[in-house]
mmCIF file with all atom_site columns, C-alpha atoms in Angstrom:
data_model
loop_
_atom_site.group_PDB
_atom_site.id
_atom_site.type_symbol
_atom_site.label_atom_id
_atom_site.label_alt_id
_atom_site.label_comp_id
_atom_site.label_asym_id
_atom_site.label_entity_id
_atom_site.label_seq_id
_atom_site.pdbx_PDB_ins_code
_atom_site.Cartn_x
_atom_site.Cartn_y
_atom_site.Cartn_z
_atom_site.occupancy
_atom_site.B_iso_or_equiv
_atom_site.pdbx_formal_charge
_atom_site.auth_seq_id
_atom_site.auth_comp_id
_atom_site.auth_asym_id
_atom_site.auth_atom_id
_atom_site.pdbx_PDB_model_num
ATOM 1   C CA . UNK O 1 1   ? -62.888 -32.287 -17.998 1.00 45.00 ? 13  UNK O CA 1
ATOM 2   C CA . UNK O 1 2   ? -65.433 -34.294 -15.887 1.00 43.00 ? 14  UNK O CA 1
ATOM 3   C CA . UNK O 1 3   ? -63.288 -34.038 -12.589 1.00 48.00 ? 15  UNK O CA 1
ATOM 4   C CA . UNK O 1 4   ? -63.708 -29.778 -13.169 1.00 42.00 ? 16  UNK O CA 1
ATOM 5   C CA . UNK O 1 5   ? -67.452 -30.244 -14.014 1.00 41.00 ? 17  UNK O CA 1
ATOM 6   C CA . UNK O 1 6   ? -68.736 -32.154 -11.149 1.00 42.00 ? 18  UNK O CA 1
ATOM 7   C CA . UNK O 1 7   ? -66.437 -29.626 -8.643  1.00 46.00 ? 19  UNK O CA 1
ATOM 8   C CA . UNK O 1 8   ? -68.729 -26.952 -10.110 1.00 41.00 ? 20  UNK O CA 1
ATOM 9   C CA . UNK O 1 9   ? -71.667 -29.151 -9.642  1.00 41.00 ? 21  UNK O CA 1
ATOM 10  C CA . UNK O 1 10  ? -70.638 -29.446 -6.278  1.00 42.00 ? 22  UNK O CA 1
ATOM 11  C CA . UNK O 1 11  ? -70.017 -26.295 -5.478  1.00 42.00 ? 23  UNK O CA 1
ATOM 12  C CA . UNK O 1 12  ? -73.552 -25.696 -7.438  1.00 39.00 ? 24  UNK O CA 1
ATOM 13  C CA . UNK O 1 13  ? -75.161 -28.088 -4.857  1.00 37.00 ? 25  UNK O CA 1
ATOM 14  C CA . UNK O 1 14  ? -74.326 -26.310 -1.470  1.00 38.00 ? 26  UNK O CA 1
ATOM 15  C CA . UNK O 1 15  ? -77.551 -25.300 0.300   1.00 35.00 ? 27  UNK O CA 1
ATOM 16  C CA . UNK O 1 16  ? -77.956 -21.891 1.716   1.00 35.00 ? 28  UNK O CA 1
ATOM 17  C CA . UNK O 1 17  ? -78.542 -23.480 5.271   1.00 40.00 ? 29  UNK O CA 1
ATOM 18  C CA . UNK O 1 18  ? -75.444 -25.782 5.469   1.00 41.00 ? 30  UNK O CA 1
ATOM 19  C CA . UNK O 1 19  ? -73.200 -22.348 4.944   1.00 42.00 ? 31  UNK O CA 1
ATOM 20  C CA . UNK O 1 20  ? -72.922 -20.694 8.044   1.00 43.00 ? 32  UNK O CA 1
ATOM 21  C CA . UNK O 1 21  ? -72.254 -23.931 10.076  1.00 45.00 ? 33  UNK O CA 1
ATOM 22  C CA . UNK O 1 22  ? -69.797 -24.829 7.856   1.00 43.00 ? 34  UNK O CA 1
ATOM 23  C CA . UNK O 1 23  ? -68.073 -21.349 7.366   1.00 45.00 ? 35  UNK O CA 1
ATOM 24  C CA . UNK O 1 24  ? -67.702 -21.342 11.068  1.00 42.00 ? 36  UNK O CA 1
ATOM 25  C CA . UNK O 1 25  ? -65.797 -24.788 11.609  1.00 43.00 ? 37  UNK O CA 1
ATOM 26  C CA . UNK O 1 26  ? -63.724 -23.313 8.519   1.00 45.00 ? 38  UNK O CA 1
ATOM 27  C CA . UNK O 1 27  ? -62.861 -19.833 10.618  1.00 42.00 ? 39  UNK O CA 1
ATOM 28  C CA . UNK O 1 28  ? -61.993 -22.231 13.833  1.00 40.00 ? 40  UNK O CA 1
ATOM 29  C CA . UNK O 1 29  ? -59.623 -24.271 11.834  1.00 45.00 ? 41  UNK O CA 1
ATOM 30  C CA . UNK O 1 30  ? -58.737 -21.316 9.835   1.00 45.00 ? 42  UNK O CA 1
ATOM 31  C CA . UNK O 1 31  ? -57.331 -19.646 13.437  1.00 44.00 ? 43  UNK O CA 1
ATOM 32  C CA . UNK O 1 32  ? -55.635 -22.715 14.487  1.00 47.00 ? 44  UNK O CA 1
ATOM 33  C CA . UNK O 1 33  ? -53.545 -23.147 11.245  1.00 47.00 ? 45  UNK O CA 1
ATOM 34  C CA . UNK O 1 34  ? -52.533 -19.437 11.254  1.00 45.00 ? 46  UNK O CA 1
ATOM 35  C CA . UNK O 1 35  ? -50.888 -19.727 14.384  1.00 62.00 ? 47  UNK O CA 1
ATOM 36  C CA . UNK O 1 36  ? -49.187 -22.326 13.939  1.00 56.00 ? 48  UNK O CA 1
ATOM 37  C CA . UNK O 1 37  ? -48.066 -21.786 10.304  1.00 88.00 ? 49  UNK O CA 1
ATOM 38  C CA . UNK O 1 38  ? -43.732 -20.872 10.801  1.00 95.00 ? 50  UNK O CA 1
ATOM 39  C CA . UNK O 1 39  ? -42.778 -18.729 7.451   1.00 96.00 ? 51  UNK O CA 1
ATOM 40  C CA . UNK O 1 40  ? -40.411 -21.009 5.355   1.00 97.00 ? 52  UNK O CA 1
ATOM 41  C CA . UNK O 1 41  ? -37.102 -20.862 5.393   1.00 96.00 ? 53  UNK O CA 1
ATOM 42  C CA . UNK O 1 42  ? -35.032 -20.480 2.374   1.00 96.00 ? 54  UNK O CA 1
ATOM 43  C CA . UNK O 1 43  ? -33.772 -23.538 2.171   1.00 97.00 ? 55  UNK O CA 1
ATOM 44  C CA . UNK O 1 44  ? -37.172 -25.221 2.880   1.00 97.00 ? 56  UNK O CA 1
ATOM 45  C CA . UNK O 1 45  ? -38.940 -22.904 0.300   1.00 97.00 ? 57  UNK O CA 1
ATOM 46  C CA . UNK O 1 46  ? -36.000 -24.179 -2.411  1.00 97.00 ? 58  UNK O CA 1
ATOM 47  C CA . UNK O 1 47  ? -36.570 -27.510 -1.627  1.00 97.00 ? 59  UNK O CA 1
ATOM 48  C CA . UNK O 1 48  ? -40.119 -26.954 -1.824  1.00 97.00 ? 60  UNK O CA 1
ATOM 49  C CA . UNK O 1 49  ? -40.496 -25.700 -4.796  1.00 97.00 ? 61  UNK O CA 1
ATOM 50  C CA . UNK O 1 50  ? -38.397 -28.844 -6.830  1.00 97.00 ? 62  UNK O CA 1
ATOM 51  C CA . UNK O 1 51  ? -41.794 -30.739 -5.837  1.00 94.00 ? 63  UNK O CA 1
ATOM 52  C CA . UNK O 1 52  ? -43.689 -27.810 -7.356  1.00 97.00 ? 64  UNK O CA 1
ATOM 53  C CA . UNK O 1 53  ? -43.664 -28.202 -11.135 1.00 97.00 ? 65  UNK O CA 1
ATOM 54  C CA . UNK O 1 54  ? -44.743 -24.831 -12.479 1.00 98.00 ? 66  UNK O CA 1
ATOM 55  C CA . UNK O 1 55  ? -44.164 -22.834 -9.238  1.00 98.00 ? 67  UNK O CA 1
ATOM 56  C CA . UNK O 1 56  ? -41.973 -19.610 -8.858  1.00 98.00 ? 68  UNK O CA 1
ATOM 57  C CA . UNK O 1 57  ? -41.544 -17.117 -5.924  1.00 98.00 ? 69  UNK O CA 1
ATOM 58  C CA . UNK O 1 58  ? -42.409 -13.667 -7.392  1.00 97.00 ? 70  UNK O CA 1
ATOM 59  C CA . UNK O 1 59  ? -43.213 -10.655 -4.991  1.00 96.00 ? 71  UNK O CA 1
ATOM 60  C CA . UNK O 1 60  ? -42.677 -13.063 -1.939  1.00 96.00 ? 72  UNK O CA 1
ATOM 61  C CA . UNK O 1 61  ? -45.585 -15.342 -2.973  1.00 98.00 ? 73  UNK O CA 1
ATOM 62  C CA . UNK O 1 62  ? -45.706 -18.930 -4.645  1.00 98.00 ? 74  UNK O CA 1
ATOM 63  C CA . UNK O 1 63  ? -46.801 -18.208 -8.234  1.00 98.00 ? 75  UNK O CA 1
ATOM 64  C CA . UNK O 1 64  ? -48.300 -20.519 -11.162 1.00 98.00 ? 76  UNK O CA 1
ATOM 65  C CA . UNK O 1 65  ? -50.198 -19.726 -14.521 1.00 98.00 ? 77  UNK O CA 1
ATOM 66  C CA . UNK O 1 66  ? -52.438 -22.463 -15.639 1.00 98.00 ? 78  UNK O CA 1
ATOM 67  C CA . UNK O 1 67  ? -53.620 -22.945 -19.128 1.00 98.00 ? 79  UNK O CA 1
ATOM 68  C CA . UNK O 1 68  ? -56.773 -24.982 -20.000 1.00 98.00 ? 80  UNK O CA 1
ATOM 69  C CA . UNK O 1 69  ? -58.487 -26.186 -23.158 1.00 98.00 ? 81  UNK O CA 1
ATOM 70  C CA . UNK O 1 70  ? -61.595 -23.671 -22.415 1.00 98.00 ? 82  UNK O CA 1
ATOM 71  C CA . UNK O 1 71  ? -62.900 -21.239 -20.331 1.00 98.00 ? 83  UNK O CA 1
ATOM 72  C CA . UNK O 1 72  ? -65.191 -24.076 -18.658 1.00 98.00 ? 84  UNK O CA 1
ATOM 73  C CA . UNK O 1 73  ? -62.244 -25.890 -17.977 1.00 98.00 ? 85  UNK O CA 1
ATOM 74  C CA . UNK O 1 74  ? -60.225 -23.212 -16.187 1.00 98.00 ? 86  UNK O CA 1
ATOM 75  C CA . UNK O 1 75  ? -63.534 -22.237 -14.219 1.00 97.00 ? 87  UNK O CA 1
ATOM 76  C CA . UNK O 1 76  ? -64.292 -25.564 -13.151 1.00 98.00 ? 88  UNK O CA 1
ATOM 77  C CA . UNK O 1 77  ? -60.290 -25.979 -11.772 1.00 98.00 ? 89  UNK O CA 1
ATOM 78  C CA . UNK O 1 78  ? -61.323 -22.762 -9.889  1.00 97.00 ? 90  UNK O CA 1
ATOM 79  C CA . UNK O 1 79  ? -64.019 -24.350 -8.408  1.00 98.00 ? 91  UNK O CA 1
ATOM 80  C CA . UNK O 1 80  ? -62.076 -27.714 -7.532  1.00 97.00 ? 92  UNK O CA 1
ATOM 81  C CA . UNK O 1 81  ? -59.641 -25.372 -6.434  1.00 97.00 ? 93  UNK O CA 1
ATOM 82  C CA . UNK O 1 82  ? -61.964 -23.710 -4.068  1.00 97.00 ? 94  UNK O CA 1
ATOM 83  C CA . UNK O 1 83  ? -63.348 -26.633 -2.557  1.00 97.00 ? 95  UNK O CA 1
ATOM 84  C CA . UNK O 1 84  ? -60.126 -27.344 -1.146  1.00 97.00 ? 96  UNK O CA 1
ATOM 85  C CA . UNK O 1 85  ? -59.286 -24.031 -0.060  1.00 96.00 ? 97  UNK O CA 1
ATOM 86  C CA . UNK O 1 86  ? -62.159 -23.321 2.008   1.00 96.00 ? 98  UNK O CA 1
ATOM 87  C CA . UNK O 1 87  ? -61.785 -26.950 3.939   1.00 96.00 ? 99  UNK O CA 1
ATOM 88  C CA . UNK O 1 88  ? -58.120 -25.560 4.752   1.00 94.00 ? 100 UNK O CA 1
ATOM 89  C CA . UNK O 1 89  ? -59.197 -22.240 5.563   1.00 93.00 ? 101 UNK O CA 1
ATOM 90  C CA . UNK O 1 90  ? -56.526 -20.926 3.413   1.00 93.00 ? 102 UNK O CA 1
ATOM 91  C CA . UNK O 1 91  ? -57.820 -19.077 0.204   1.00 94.00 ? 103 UNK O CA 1
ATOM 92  C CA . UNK O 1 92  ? -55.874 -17.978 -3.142  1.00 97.00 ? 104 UNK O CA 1
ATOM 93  C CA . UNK O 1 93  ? -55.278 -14.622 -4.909  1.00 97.00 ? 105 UNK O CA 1
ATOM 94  C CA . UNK O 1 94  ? -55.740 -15.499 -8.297  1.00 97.00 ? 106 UNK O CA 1
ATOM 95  C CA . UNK O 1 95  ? -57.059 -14.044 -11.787 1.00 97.00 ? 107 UNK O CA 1
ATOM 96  C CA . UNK O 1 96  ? -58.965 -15.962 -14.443 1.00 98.00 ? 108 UNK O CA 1
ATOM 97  C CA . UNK O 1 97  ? -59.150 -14.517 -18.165 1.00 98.00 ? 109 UNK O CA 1
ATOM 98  C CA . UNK O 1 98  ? -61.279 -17.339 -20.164 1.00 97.00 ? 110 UNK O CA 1
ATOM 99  C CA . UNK O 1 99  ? -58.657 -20.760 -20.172 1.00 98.00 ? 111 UNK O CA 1
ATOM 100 C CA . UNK O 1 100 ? -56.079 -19.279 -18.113 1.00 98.00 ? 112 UNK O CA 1
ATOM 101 C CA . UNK O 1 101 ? -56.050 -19.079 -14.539 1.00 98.00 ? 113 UNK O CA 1
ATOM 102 C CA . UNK O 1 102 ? -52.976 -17.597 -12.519 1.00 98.00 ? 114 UNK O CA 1
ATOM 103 C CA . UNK O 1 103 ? -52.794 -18.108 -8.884  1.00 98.00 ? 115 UNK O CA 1
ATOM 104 C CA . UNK O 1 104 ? -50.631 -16.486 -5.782  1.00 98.00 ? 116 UNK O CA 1
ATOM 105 C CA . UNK O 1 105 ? -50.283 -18.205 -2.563  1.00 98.00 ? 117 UNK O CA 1
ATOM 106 C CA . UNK O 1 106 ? -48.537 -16.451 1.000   1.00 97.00 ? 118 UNK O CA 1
ATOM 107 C CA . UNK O 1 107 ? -50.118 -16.735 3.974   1.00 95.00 ? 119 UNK O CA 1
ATOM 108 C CA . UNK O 1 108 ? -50.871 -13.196 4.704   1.00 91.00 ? 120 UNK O CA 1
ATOM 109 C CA . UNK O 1 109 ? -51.424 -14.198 9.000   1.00 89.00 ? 121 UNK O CA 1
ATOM 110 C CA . UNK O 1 110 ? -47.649 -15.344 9.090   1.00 92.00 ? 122 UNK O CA 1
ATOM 111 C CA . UNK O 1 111 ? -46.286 -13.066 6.652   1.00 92.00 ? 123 UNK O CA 1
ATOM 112 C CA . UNK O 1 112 ? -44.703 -14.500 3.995   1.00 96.00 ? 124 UNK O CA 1
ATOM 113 C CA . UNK O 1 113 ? -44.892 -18.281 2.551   1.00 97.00 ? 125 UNK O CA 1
ATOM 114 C CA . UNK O 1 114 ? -45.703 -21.606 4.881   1.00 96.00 ? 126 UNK O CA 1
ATOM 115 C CA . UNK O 1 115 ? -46.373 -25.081 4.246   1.00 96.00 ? 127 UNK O CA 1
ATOM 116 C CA . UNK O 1 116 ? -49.911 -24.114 3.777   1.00 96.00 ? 128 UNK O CA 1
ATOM 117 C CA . UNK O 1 117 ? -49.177 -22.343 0.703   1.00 97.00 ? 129 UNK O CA 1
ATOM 118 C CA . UNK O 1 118 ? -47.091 -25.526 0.070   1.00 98.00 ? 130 UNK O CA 1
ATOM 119 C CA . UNK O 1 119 ? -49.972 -28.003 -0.008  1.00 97.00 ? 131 UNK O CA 1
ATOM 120 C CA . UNK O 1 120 ? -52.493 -25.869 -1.663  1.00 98.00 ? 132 UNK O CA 1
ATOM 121 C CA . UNK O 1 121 ? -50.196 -25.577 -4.617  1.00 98.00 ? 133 UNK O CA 1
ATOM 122 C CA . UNK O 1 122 ? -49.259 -29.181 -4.918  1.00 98.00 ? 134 UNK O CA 1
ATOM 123 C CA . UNK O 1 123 ? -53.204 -29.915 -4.200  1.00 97.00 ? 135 UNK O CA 1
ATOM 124 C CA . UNK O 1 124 ? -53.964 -26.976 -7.202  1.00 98.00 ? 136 UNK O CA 1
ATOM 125 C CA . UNK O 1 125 ? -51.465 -28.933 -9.326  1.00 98.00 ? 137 UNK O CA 1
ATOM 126 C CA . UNK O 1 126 ? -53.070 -32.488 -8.289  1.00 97.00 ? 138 UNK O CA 1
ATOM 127 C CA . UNK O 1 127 ? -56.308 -30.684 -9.512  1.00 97.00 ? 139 UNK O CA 1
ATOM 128 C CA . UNK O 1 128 ? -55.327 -29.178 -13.057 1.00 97.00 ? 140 UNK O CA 1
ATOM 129 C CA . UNK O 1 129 ? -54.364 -32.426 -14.210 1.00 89.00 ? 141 UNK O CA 1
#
């Protein structure tokens, strides 16, 4: 529980002014990522996902529900989640009702799923545990 509290203290923390210089490096990286970020094959989706525990394909996106102990919990992995998300420049779909949390990952720019999608759901499973 303290790892999900002190990402929302973090994210808590951020100063107004520090924003907009860090949002930009985030779009800049953001744009080089995209175009370089190949759709997955099938074969290299399958063998992604038996490093995945948790992780499905539904609708053409990766897909995980999370349950956590309390609704602090599941907003504080949000937050974690977040942090990470905006440093790649590569942000969620998700839903939170109180401890659960249920997240969908494509990357929209290439059209389907990439390695990005990949590494923020291993780093999302790193975080929830």
């Amino acid at each position: 529980m303290l790892k999900w509290l002190m990402g929302l203290l973090l994210v808590m923390t951020f100063s107004l002014s520090s924003l907009p210089a860090y949002g930009a490096n985030v779009v800049i990286i953001h744009s080089i990522i995209s175009m370089a970020a190949p759709v997955l094959t099938a074969d290299q989706l399958d063998n992604a996902l038996n490093d995945l525990t948790g992780w499905t394909v539904e609708s053409g996106k990766l897909h995980r529900d999370y349950r956590f102990d309390s609704f602090v919990e599941a907003f504080g992995f949000m937050s974690s989640v977040a942090l990470v998300a905006e440093a790649m420049g590569h942000h969620p779909e998700w839903f939170n009702v109180y401890n659960r949390v249920s997240i969908d990952l494509v990357t929209h720019d290439s059209g389907g799923i990439t390695q990005l999608d990949v590494d923020l759901a291993k780093k999302a499973n790193q975080l929830a545990r």
